[in-house]
mmCIF file of C-alpha atoms in Angstrom:
data_model
loop_
_atom_site.group_PDB
_atom_site.id
_atom_site.type_symbol
_atom_site.label_atom_id
_atom_site.label_comp_id
_atom_site.label_asym_id
_atom_site.label_seq_id
_atom_site.Cartn_x
_atom_site.Cartn_y
_atom_site.Cartn_z
ATOM 1 C CA MET A 88 -69.178 135.294 129.314
ATOM 2 C CA ALA A 89 -66.065 133.257 127.950
ATOM 3 C CA ASP A 90 -65.531 134.190 124.835
ATOM 4 C CA THR A 91 -64.584 130.323 123.498
ATOM 5 C CA ILE A 92 -65.609 126.976 123.783
ATOM 6 C CA THR A 93 -63.502 123.844 123.334
ATOM 7 C CA VAL A 94 -65.233 121.725 120.901
ATOM 8 C CA SER A 95 -64.120 118.071 121.270
ATOM 9 C CA VAL A 96 -64.372 116.036 117.145
ATOM 10 C CA SER A 97 -63.651 112.557 116.539
ATOM 11 C CA ARG A 98 -61.729 111.590 113.881
ATOM 12 C CA TYR A 99 -60.921 108.497 111.384
ATOM 13 C CA ARG A 100 -59.010 108.888 109.032
ATOM 14 C CA PRO A 101 -58.347 105.197 107.849
ATOM 15 C CA GLU A 102 -55.090 105.483 106.462
ATOM 16 C CA GLN A 103 -53.656 106.197 109.499
ATOM 17 C CA GLU A 104 -55.236 105.440 112.318
ATOM 18 C CA SER A 105 -57.366 102.028 113.353
ATOM 19 C CA GLU A 106 -60.098 103.759 115.904
ATOM 20 C CA PRO A 107 -61.309 106.787 116.533
ATOM 21 C CA THR A 108 -59.930 109.222 118.364
ATOM 22 C CA PHE A 109 -61.176 112.669 120.373
ATOM 23 C CA GLN A 110 -59.413 116.326 118.351
ATOM 24 C CA ASP A 111 -60.166 118.900 121.148
ATOM 25 C CA TYR A 112 -60.743 122.102 118.896
ATOM 26 C CA ASP A 113 -61.097 126.091 120.693
ATOM 27 C CA VAL A 114 -63.846 128.057 118.850
ATOM 28 C CA PRO A 115 -64.953 131.547 119.807
ATOM 29 C CA PHE A 116 -68.318 131.174 121.343
ATOM 30 C CA ARG A 117 -71.501 132.985 119.904
ATOM 31 C CA ASP A 118 -74.676 133.175 121.241
ATOM 32 C CA ASP A 119 -75.513 132.767 117.522
ATOM 33 C CA TRP A 120 -74.443 129.692 117.155
ATOM 34 C CA ALA A 121 -75.374 126.447 115.935
ATOM 35 C CA VAL A 122 -72.781 123.839 116.685
ATOM 36 C CA LEU A 123 -72.943 122.977 112.847
ATOM 37 C CA ASP A 124 -70.878 126.806 112.504
ATOM 38 C CA ALA A 125 -68.726 125.513 115.027
ATOM 39 C CA ILE A 126 -67.819 122.129 113.020
ATOM 40 C CA ASN A 127 -67.275 125.068 109.530
ATOM 41 C CA HIS A 128 -65.485 127.036 112.037
ATOM 42 C CA ILE A 129 -62.356 124.024 112.478
ATOM 43 C CA LYS A 130 -62.950 122.958 108.853
ATOM 44 C CA ASP A 131 -62.227 126.632 107.234
ATOM 45 C CA ASN A 132 -60.381 128.359 109.697
ATOM 46 C CA ILE A 133 -58.271 126.029 112.177
ATOM 47 C CA ASP A 134 -58.290 122.306 110.422
ATOM 48 C CA GLY A 135 -59.472 121.415 106.845
ATOM 49 C CA SER A 136 -58.457 118.466 106.867
ATOM 50 C CA LEU A 137 -61.333 118.148 109.345
ATOM 51 C CA SER A 138 -64.681 116.381 107.075
ATOM 52 C CA HIS A 139 -68.582 116.529 107.730
ATOM 53 C CA ARG A 140 -71.823 116.285 105.894
ATOM 54 C CA TRP A 141 -73.747 119.823 105.656
ATOM 55 C CA SER A 142 -76.068 121.343 103.213
ATOM 56 C CA CYS A 143 -79.277 123.881 104.486
ATOM 57 C CA ARG A 144 -78.504 124.750 107.637
ATOM 58 C CA MET A 145 -81.520 125.114 108.177
ATOM 59 C CA GLY A 146 -83.162 121.553 109.757
ATOM 60 C CA VAL A 147 -84.475 120.648 106.132
ATOM 61 C CA CYS A 148 -81.501 117.941 104.341
ATOM 62 C CA GLY A 149 -80.819 116.402 107.155
ATOM 63 C CA SER A 150 -77.618 116.063 106.286
ATOM 64 C CA CYS A 151 -76.082 117.526 109.398
ATOM 65 C CA GLY A 152 -76.938 114.832 112.185
ATOM 66 C CA MET A 153 -74.143 113.840 114.143
ATOM 67 C CA MET A 154 -74.102 113.165 117.778
ATOM 68 C CA VAL A 155 -73.610 115.893 119.846
ATOM 69 C CA ASN A 156 -73.177 114.540 124.145
ATOM 70 C CA GLY A 157 -73.860 110.506 123.675
ATOM 71 C CA GLU A 158 -77.853 112.895 121.272
ATOM 72 C CA PRO A 159 -78.176 112.393 118.324
ATOM 73 C CA THR A 160 -78.812 115.611 117.407
ATOM 74 C CA LEU A 161 -79.503 117.662 113.891
ATOM 75 C CA THR A 162 -76.495 120.055 114.323
ATOM 76 C CA CYS A 163 -77.652 123.241 112.611
ATOM 77 C CA ALA A 164 -80.690 123.304 115.185
ATOM 78 C CA ALA A 165 -78.442 122.635 118.631
ATOM 79 C CA PHE A 166 -77.519 126.133 119.536
ATOM 80 C CA LEU A 167 -73.690 126.507 121.645
ATOM 81 C CA SER A 168 -75.127 128.132 123.942
ATOM 82 C CA GLN A 169 -77.715 124.869 124.959
ATOM 83 C CA TYR A 170 -74.261 123.203 126.074
ATOM 84 C CA ALA A 171 -72.379 125.830 127.924
ATOM 85 C CA PRO A 172 -70.110 126.222 129.359
ATOM 86 C CA GLY A 173 -68.851 122.958 127.066
ATOM 87 C CA PRO A 174 -66.530 120.967 126.343
ATOM 88 C CA ILE A 175 -69.421 119.844 123.713
ATOM 89 C CA ARG A 176 -68.339 115.977 122.810
ATOM 90 C CA ILE A 177 -69.357 115.286 118.621
ATOM 91 C CA GLU A 178 -69.229 112.016 116.756
ATOM 92 C CA PRO A 179 -70.260 110.910 113.778
ATOM 93 C CA LEU A 180 -74.049 108.997 113.906
ATOM 94 C CA ARG A 181 -73.926 106.095 116.568
ATOM 95 C CA TYR A 182 -74.896 102.279 114.864
ATOM 96 C CA PHE A 183 -73.391 103.307 111.491
ATOM 97 C CA PRO A 184 -70.292 101.979 110.170
ATOM 98 C CA VAL A 185 -67.856 105.992 110.096
ATOM 99 C CA ILE A 186 -66.779 106.471 106.515
ATOM 100 C CA ARG A 187 -63.786 109.756 107.905
ATOM 101 C CA ASP A 188 -64.562 111.349 110.988
ATOM 102 C CA LEU A 189 -67.966 112.322 110.553
ATOM 103 C CA VAL A 190 -69.408 110.980 107.589
ATOM 104 C CA VAL A 191 -70.769 107.502 108.131
ATOM 105 C CA ASP A 192 -72.242 105.661 105.505
ATOM 106 C CA ILE A 193 -75.698 105.461 105.066
ATOM 107 C CA THR A 194 -75.924 102.486 102.166
ATOM 108 C CA SER A 195 -78.281 100.023 104.936
ATOM 109 C CA PHE A 196 -80.248 102.497 105.466
ATOM 110 C CA MET A 197 -81.501 104.036 101.667
ATOM 111 C CA THR A 198 -81.937 99.674 100.734
ATOM 112 C CA LYS A 199 -84.506 99.533 104.109
ATOM 113 C CA LEU A 200 -85.731 102.480 102.267
ATOM 114 C CA LYS A 201 -86.968 101.299 98.654
ATOM 115 C CA LYS A 202 -88.322 98.233 100.387
ATOM 116 C CA VAL A 203 -90.820 99.722 102.002
ATOM 117 C CA LYS A 204 -91.576 101.352 98.410
ATOM 118 C CA PRO A 205 -92.369 104.612 99.813
ATOM 119 C CA TRP A 206 -94.403 106.065 96.478
ATOM 120 C CA ILE A 207 -97.893 105.895 95.477
ATOM 121 C CA ILE A 208 -98.398 102.657 94.390
ATOM 122 C CA ARG A 209 -101.942 102.665 92.240
ATOM 123 C CA LYS A 210 -104.057 99.704 91.038
ATOM 124 C CA GLU A 211 -104.831 101.379 87.736
ATOM 125 C CA GLU A 212 -103.257 104.715 86.599
ATOM 126 C CA LYS A 213 -106.507 107.424 86.643
ATOM 127 C CA ALA A 214 -106.671 109.114 82.715
ATOM 128 C CA LEU A 215 -105.226 112.362 82.877
ATOM 129 C CA SER A 216 -108.289 113.461 81.485
ATOM 130 C CA GLU A 217 -109.794 112.926 84.433
ATOM 131 C CA GLY A 218 -108.034 114.964 85.946
ATOM 132 C CA GLU A 219 -106.243 114.939 89.611
ATOM 133 C CA TYR A 220 -106.543 113.151 92.529
ATOM 134 C CA ARG A 221 -107.780 115.142 95.596
ATOM 135 C CA GLN A 222 -108.114 115.137 99.016
ATOM 136 C CA SER A 223 -109.780 116.619 101.770
ATOM 137 C CA PRO A 224 -107.944 118.502 104.967
ATOM 138 C CA ASP A 225 -108.293 115.938 106.596
ATOM 139 C CA GLU A 226 -107.164 113.183 104.361
ATOM 140 C CA LEU A 227 -104.714 115.079 104.286
ATOM 141 C CA ASP A 228 -103.647 115.262 108.287
ATOM 142 C CA ALA A 229 -103.716 111.760 107.909
ATOM 143 C CA TYR A 230 -100.140 110.828 107.067
ATOM 144 C CA LYS A 231 -99.109 115.175 107.194
ATOM 145 C CA LYS A 232 -96.882 113.880 109.735
ATOM 146 C CA TYR A 233 -95.117 111.222 109.032
ATOM 147 C CA SER A 234 -94.694 112.992 105.608
ATOM 148 C CA MET A 235 -92.644 115.555 107.635
ATOM 149 C CA CYS A 236 -89.537 113.144 107.770
ATOM 150 C CA ILE A 237 -85.862 114.326 106.484
ATOM 151 C CA ASN A 238 -83.897 110.938 106.483
ATOM 152 C CA CYS A 239 -82.417 112.594 108.776
ATOM 153 C CA LEU A 240 -81.350 109.339 110.289
ATOM 154 C CA LEU A 241 -81.289 109.917 114.122
ATOM 155 C CA CYS A 242 -84.306 107.633 115.220
ATOM 156 C CA TYR A 243 -81.694 104.623 113.796
ATOM 157 C CA SER A 244 -78.773 106.365 116.052
ATOM 158 C CA ALA A 245 -81.054 106.520 118.697
ATOM 159 C CA CYS A 246 -82.804 102.997 118.351
ATOM 160 C CA PRO A 247 -80.758 100.044 120.497
ATOM 161 C CA VAL A 248 -82.600 97.407 117.679
ATOM 162 C CA ILE A 249 -80.483 98.792 114.366
ATOM 163 C CA GLY A 250 -77.356 98.423 117.241
ATOM 164 C CA LEU A 251 -78.542 94.705 117.814
ATOM 165 C CA GLU A 252 -79.987 93.915 115.189
ATOM 166 C CA PRO A 253 -78.176 96.009 112.840
ATOM 167 C CA ASN A 254 -80.655 93.792 109.850
ATOM 168 C CA PHE A 255 -84.410 95.875 111.337
ATOM 169 C CA ILE A 256 -85.553 97.934 108.681
ATOM 170 C CA GLY A 257 -85.488 100.652 111.206
ATOM 171 C CA PRO A 258 -88.085 103.684 112.208
ATOM 172 C CA ALA A 259 -88.066 106.027 109.533
ATOM 173 C CA SER A 260 -88.028 103.927 106.655
ATOM 174 C CA ILE A 261 -91.383 102.221 108.839
ATOM 175 C CA ALA A 262 -92.840 106.113 108.942
ATOM 176 C CA LEU A 263 -92.574 107.082 105.413
ATOM 177 C CA ALA A 264 -94.594 103.297 104.470
ATOM 178 C CA GLN A 265 -97.758 104.265 107.007
ATOM 179 C CA ARG A 266 -96.604 108.131 105.790
ATOM 180 C CA TYR A 267 -98.350 105.907 102.066
ATOM 181 C CA ASN A 268 -99.945 103.664 103.455
ATOM 182 C CA LEU A 269 -102.803 106.607 104.927
ATOM 183 C CA ASP A 270 -103.167 108.185 102.090
ATOM 184 C CA SER A 271 -106.129 108.557 100.945
ATOM 185 C CA ARG A 272 -104.617 108.614 96.719
ATOM 186 C CA ASP A 273 -102.603 105.113 97.384
ATOM 187 C CA GLU A 274 -103.382 101.362 97.232
ATOM 188 C CA GLY A 275 -100.152 99.248 98.928
ATOM 189 C CA ALA A 276 -101.231 99.359 102.109
ATOM 190 C CA LEU A 277 -101.322 95.756 101.828
ATOM 191 C CA GLU A 278 -98.346 95.025 100.192
ATOM 192 C CA ARG A 279 -96.105 96.889 102.271
ATOM 193 C CA LEU A 280 -97.641 95.150 105.321
ATOM 194 C CA SER A 281 -95.891 91.742 103.404
ATOM 195 C CA ILE A 282 -93.008 93.379 103.299
ATOM 196 C CA LEU A 283 -93.289 94.965 106.909
ATOM 197 C CA SER A 284 -94.302 92.053 108.274
ATOM 198 C CA GLN A 285 -90.687 89.835 107.905
ATOM 199 C CA ASP A 286 -88.349 89.022 110.102
ATOM 200 C CA ASP A 287 -86.298 92.373 110.182
ATOM 201 C CA GLY A 288 -89.714 94.715 109.865
ATOM 202 C CA MET A 289 -91.959 96.022 112.009
ATOM 203 C CA TRP A 290 -91.782 93.245 114.935
ATOM 204 C CA GLN A 291 -88.196 93.164 116.143
ATOM 205 C CA CYS A 292 -89.692 96.808 117.054
ATOM 206 C CA THR A 293 -89.195 96.855 121.174
ATOM 207 C CA PHE A 294 -91.200 100.169 121.751
ATOM 208 C CA VAL A 295 -88.269 101.642 123.160
ATOM 209 C CA GLY A 296 -90.045 104.964 122.112
ATOM 210 C CA GLU A 297 -86.228 106.965 121.809
ATOM 211 C CA CYS A 298 -86.356 108.200 117.888
ATOM 212 C CA SER A 299 -89.941 109.718 118.530
ATOM 213 C CA GLU A 300 -87.833 111.406 121.461
ATOM 214 C CA VAL A 301 -84.868 112.309 119.074
ATOM 215 C CA CYS A 302 -86.905 112.944 115.804
ATOM 216 C CA PRO A 303 -86.842 117.527 114.936
ATOM 217 C CA LYS A 304 -89.254 117.005 112.842
ATOM 218 C CA ASP A 305 -91.912 115.145 115.459
ATOM 219 C CA VAL A 306 -92.165 112.691 113.081
ATOM 220 C CA ASP A 307 -93.335 109.921 116.203
ATOM 221 C CA PRO A 308 -91.964 107.040 114.013
ATOM 222 C CA ALA A 309 -92.503 104.881 117.231
ATOM 223 C CA GLY A 310 -96.429 105.683 117.112
ATOM 224 C CA ALA A 311 -96.551 104.684 113.462
ATOM 225 C CA ILE A 312 -94.819 101.642 113.897
ATOM 226 C CA GLN A 313 -97.225 100.794 117.103
ATOM 227 C CA ARG A 314 -100.138 101.273 114.805
ATOM 228 C CA TYR A 315 -98.650 99.309 111.514
ATOM 229 C CA LYS A 316 -98.226 96.483 114.263
ATOM 230 C CA LEU A 317 -102.342 97.013 115.377
ATOM 231 C CA THR A 318 -102.540 97.427 111.861
ATOM 232 C CA GLY A 319 -100.686 93.539 111.354
ATOM 233 C CA ALA A 320 -101.713 92.103 114.523
ATOM 234 C CA ALA A 321 -105.425 92.181 113.255
ATOM 235 C CA ASN A 322 -104.795 91.388 109.716
ATOM 236 C CA TRP A 323 -103.368 88.811 110.152
ATOM 237 C CA PHE A 324 -106.688 88.052 112.972
ATOM 238 C CA GLU A 325 -108.699 88.501 110.083
ATOM 239 C CA THR A 326 -107.013 85.299 108.694
ATOM 240 C CA ILE A 327 -108.026 83.086 111.107
ATOM 241 C CA LEU A 328 -111.013 83.703 110.725
ATOM 242 C CA PRO A 329 -113.200 80.611 109.650
ATOM 243 C CA TRP A 330 -115.423 82.980 107.247
ATOM 244 C CA SER A 331 -111.801 85.039 106.311
ATOM 245 C CA SER A 332 -111.744 84.671 102.578
ATOM 246 C CA LYS A 333 -107.816 85.887 102.202
ATOM 247 C CA MET B 18 -49.790 104.682 96.334
ATOM 248 C CA THR B 19 -48.863 103.020 99.770
ATOM 249 C CA THR B 20 -51.411 100.073 101.468
ATOM 250 C CA GLU B 21 -49.465 99.811 104.542
ATOM 251 C CA SER B 22 -52.060 101.027 106.505
ATOM 252 C CA GLY B 23 -54.255 98.305 104.628
ATOM 253 C CA TYR B 24 -56.697 100.733 103.080
ATOM 254 C CA THR B 25 -57.894 100.099 99.643
ATOM 255 C CA LEU B 26 -57.646 102.947 97.249
ATOM 256 C CA TYR B 27 -61.090 104.446 96.313
ATOM 257 C CA HIS B 28 -63.187 101.980 98.725
ATOM 258 C CA PRO B 29 -63.918 102.941 102.401
ATOM 259 C CA LYS B 30 -61.857 101.170 105.281
ATOM 260 C CA TRP B 31 -65.144 102.113 108.384
ATOM 261 C CA TYR B 32 -65.382 102.017 111.404
ATOM 262 C CA ARG B 33 -68.208 100.256 113.892
ATOM 263 C CA HIS B 34 -68.469 100.614 116.811
ATOM 264 C CA PRO B 35 -69.322 97.696 119.149
ATOM 265 C CA VAL B 36 -72.618 97.920 121.300
ATOM 266 C CA SER B 37 -71.307 97.483 124.865
ATOM 267 C CA VAL B 38 -73.972 95.114 126.697
ATOM 268 C CA TRP B 39 -74.514 97.345 129.285
ATOM 269 C CA TRP B 40 -75.955 99.817 126.357
ATOM 270 C CA TRP B 41 -79.517 100.216 128.184
ATOM 271 C CA LEU B 42 -77.184 102.673 131.215
ATOM 272 C CA SER B 43 -76.046 104.487 128.736
ATOM 273 C CA SER B 44 -79.015 106.377 129.207
ATOM 274 C CA TRP B 45 -82.483 107.462 131.342
ATOM 275 C CA GLY B 46 -85.081 106.602 128.209
ATOM 276 C CA TYR B 47 -83.295 103.165 127.509
ATOM 277 C CA MET B 48 -83.333 102.830 131.702
ATOM 278 C CA LYS B 49 -86.732 103.355 131.870
ATOM 279 C CA PHE B 50 -87.649 100.299 128.801
ATOM 280 C CA VAL B 51 -85.638 98.438 130.608
ATOM 281 C CA LEU B 52 -87.687 98.326 133.464
ATOM 282 C CA ARG B 53 -90.761 98.445 131.951
ATOM 283 C CA GLU B 54 -89.966 95.263 130.008
ATOM 284 C CA LEU B 55 -88.501 94.094 133.315
ATOM 285 C CA THR B 56 -91.966 94.917 135.714
ATOM 286 C CA SER B 57 -93.275 92.336 133.781
ATOM 287 C CA VAL B 58 -91.756 88.936 136.158
ATOM 288 C CA PRO B 59 -93.861 90.908 138.618
ATOM 289 C CA VAL B 60 -97.114 91.233 136.892
ATOM 290 C CA ALA B 61 -96.794 87.313 135.684
ATOM 291 C CA ILE B 62 -95.790 86.067 139.402
ATOM 292 C CA PHE B 63 -98.830 88.348 140.029
ATOM 293 C CA SER B 64 -100.666 85.763 137.534
ATOM 294 C CA LEU B 65 -99.520 83.140 138.956
ATOM 295 C CA LEU B 66 -100.548 84.139 142.790
ATOM 296 C CA THR B 67 -104.078 84.730 141.081
ATOM 297 C CA LEU B 68 -104.453 81.349 139.467
ATOM 298 C CA TRP B 69 -103.232 79.758 142.470
ATOM 299 C CA GLN B 70 -105.246 81.456 144.944
ATOM 300 C CA VAL B 71 -107.702 80.570 142.540
ATOM 301 C CA ARG B 72 -107.035 76.657 142.370
ATOM 302 C CA SER B 73 -107.086 76.668 146.387
ATOM 303 C CA LEU B 74 -110.586 77.845 146.092
ATOM 304 C CA ALA B 75 -111.490 74.706 143.864
ATOM 305 C CA ASN B 76 -109.555 72.541 146.209
ATOM 306 C CA GLY B 77 -112.108 73.639 148.735
ATOM 307 C CA SER B 78 -111.484 75.341 152.375
ATOM 308 C CA GLU B 79 -108.929 73.844 154.363
ATOM 309 C CA ALA B 80 -106.731 74.406 150.560
ATOM 310 C CA TYR B 81 -107.781 78.490 150.721
ATOM 311 C CA ALA B 82 -107.011 78.376 154.505
ATOM 312 C CA ARG B 83 -103.252 77.353 153.762
ATOM 313 C CA PHE B 84 -103.414 79.319 150.924
ATOM 314 C CA GLU B 85 -104.505 82.755 153.103
ATOM 315 C CA THR B 86 -101.462 81.886 156.015
ATOM 316 C CA TRP B 87 -98.724 82.118 153.231
ATOM 317 C CA MET B 88 -100.045 85.218 151.873
ATOM 318 C CA SER B 89 -99.804 86.708 155.013
ATOM 319 C CA SER B 90 -96.228 85.350 156.235
ATOM 320 C CA PRO B 91 -93.805 88.267 155.664
ATOM 321 C CA LEU B 92 -91.774 87.736 152.646
ATOM 322 C CA ALA B 93 -95.845 87.187 151.181
ATOM 323 C CA VAL B 94 -95.922 90.529 152.344
ATOM 324 C CA VAL B 95 -92.881 92.214 151.358
ATOM 325 C CA LEU B 96 -93.257 90.227 148.231
ATOM 326 C CA ASN B 97 -96.901 91.638 147.110
ATOM 327 C CA VAL B 98 -95.805 95.034 148.494
ATOM 328 C CA LEU B 99 -93.161 94.489 145.333
ATOM 329 C CA ILE B 100 -94.907 93.020 142.919
ATOM 330 C CA PHE B 101 -97.795 96.055 143.955
ATOM 331 C CA VAL B 102 -95.692 98.183 143.167
ATOM 332 C CA ALA B 103 -93.880 97.234 139.721
ATOM 333 C CA VAL B 104 -97.322 96.806 138.442
ATOM 334 C CA LEU B 105 -98.225 100.144 138.598
ATOM 335 C CA PHE B 106 -95.340 101.230 137.399
ATOM 336 C CA HIS B 107 -95.398 98.820 134.183
ATOM 337 C CA THR B 108 -99.497 100.109 133.872
ATOM 338 C CA GLN B 109 -98.570 103.788 133.910
ATOM 339 C CA THR B 110 -95.892 103.802 131.046
ATOM 340 C CA TRP B 111 -98.888 101.834 128.853
ATOM 341 C CA PHE B 112 -101.332 104.444 129.577
ATOM 342 C CA LEU B 113 -98.640 106.284 128.187
ATOM 343 C CA ALA B 114 -98.049 104.187 125.153
ATOM 344 C CA ALA B 115 -102.230 104.173 123.981
ATOM 345 C CA PRO B 116 -102.430 106.968 122.623
ATOM 346 C CA LYS B 117 -98.680 105.543 120.656
ATOM 347 C CA ALA B 118 -100.598 102.503 119.417
ATOM 348 C CA MET B 119 -103.777 103.769 118.357
ATOM 349 C CA GLU B 120 -105.145 106.658 116.988
ATOM 350 C CA VAL B 121 -108.857 107.714 117.645
ATOM 351 C CA ARG B 122 -110.196 110.062 114.852
ATOM 352 C CA LEU B 123 -113.707 112.038 115.739
ATOM 353 C CA SER B 124 -115.149 113.368 112.595
ATOM 354 C CA GLY B 125 -112.001 113.724 110.817
ATOM 355 C CA LYS B 126 -109.762 114.805 113.762
ATOM 356 C CA ARG B 127 -107.491 113.406 116.168
ATOM 357 C CA VAL B 128 -108.716 112.848 119.792
ATOM 358 C CA PRO B 129 -105.861 114.789 121.925
ATOM 359 C CA ASP B 130 -102.998 112.193 123.107
ATOM 360 C CA ILE B 131 -104.071 113.296 126.706
ATOM 361 C CA LEU B 132 -107.806 112.692 126.601
ATOM 362 C CA ILE B 133 -106.789 108.860 125.283
ATOM 363 C CA ILE B 134 -104.430 108.803 128.337
ATOM 364 C CA VAL B 135 -107.073 110.452 130.842
ATOM 365 C CA SER B 136 -109.826 107.840 129.767
ATOM 366 C CA ASN B 137 -107.112 104.744 130.678
ATOM 367 C CA TYR B 138 -107.074 106.213 133.360
ATOM 368 C CA ILE B 139 -110.081 107.375 134.366
ATOM 369 C CA GLY B 140 -111.124 102.950 133.069
ATOM 370 C CA TRP B 141 -108.596 101.789 135.822
ATOM 371 C CA GLY B 142 -110.369 104.242 138.651
ATOM 372 C CA VAL B 143 -114.133 102.489 137.738
ATOM 373 C CA VAL B 144 -112.716 99.202 137.919
ATOM 374 C CA SER B 145 -111.464 100.194 141.174
ATOM 375 C CA ALA B 146 -113.554 100.849 142.725
ATOM 376 C CA VAL B 147 -115.873 98.228 141.914
ATOM 377 C CA VAL B 148 -113.364 95.552 142.549
ATOM 378 C CA ALA B 149 -113.230 97.859 146.466
ATOM 379 C CA TRP B 150 -117.018 98.184 146.498
ATOM 380 C CA PHE B 151 -117.396 94.398 146.860
ATOM 381 C CA TRP B 152 -114.968 94.175 149.124
ATOM 382 C CA LEU B 153 -115.462 97.226 151.412
ATOM 383 C CA GLY B 154 -119.567 95.368 151.097
ATOM 384 C CA ARG B 155 -118.913 91.712 152.199
#
C-alpha cells in the first residue's frame, strides 16, 4: 500500500487569480483518515493559506460538503481508502458562488430556507397550563425522515435545476417545508403551499432524483418534492370542483 | 490597499462556475434522467399511432386496410420496435418512481417502497394478460 496519496485541491484566491486552479498536495495515506482529515492535514502542515469549512467531523454539522471527484460529498464521511490510489480531486460545492478556495457563499440558500417558514405555525397557541403538544410515535414517524436534514447543501450541488435556474427554492428547503407540513402540531401547510406553488417553487423540479442519491442523511428530498406536487395538484383540483368553497 | 485585481476590500469577489449545455453528460444519473424525459417522445408518437388506428377503424374497412398496410411496412415495424423499447424503459422508470410520490400508510406504518413497485408491475401484468387473452381468443 502506498504511503501517500495525491489530493488535487481547487484554489481560488480572488486577489491573485480570476478563476480557480488546481494545486496538488501529497498527504499520508491512512486507512482511518477521511477526506476531511487530509484537507486538515494540508491546512495544518503543508499550506496554511488553504481555506475550507468544517466543524464536527461526524456528519452532524453539515459544514464540510465539497465536490470529491465531481460528486457532492460530505468530506468527513468519505474515507481516503474509497478513492485509492488517487489522485482525489476536491472542489467547492457546485452551483454556489465561490468566495475562496473551498468556501462557497450560501446566502441564497439561507434566504430560500427562511421563505418556506421552517418552524411550527399555530393559529392559536395553547396556554402553558394546558401542557405540551403530545405526539404519538406514528405521528413522529410521519415527518422524522425529513427532520434529519443537516443543511449540508449536497442536494443543491447535485441538482441541475439549481445550476440552470438559480432561483429554484431547492431540495432541502422543500424537504424541510414537508417536515413541518407533516408534523401533527403544525397548522401552516396551506401557507407553505402558496409559497411553494409560486414560479420558483416545487414545480421547477423535474425529478432528476440526484438530490436523494447524494443525501448523507437519507432525507429523500426528491420524494418530499414529488409528494408535495401531489398535494399541490390535489389542492388545485379541489378548487375547481363546482361545490368547492376554496 | 491595492485594487489591481479589482478586489474590493471586505467584499467577496465570487467566482461562478458556468453551467455547460452538456451538463447532462457529466454523470450516469443525469443521463438516465434525460433518457427518461426523451422517451416521452416515442410514447407520444405511439399515442398518435393509436389515434390514427382508431380513426381508420371509424372510417371503414378500406381505411383500416390502408392503416394495416402501412403498419406492416419495414419502416413501421422498425419504428414500432424502437417505440416498444422506449415505452418499456419509460414505464419502468415511472414504476420505480411511484413510491417517491406516494407514501402509502397502513395503520400508521409506511408501506415499503418495494411493495408499491411490485404492485405496479402486477397491475401491468394483469392488464397485459387481459389484452393477450382478447388477442389470442379472437
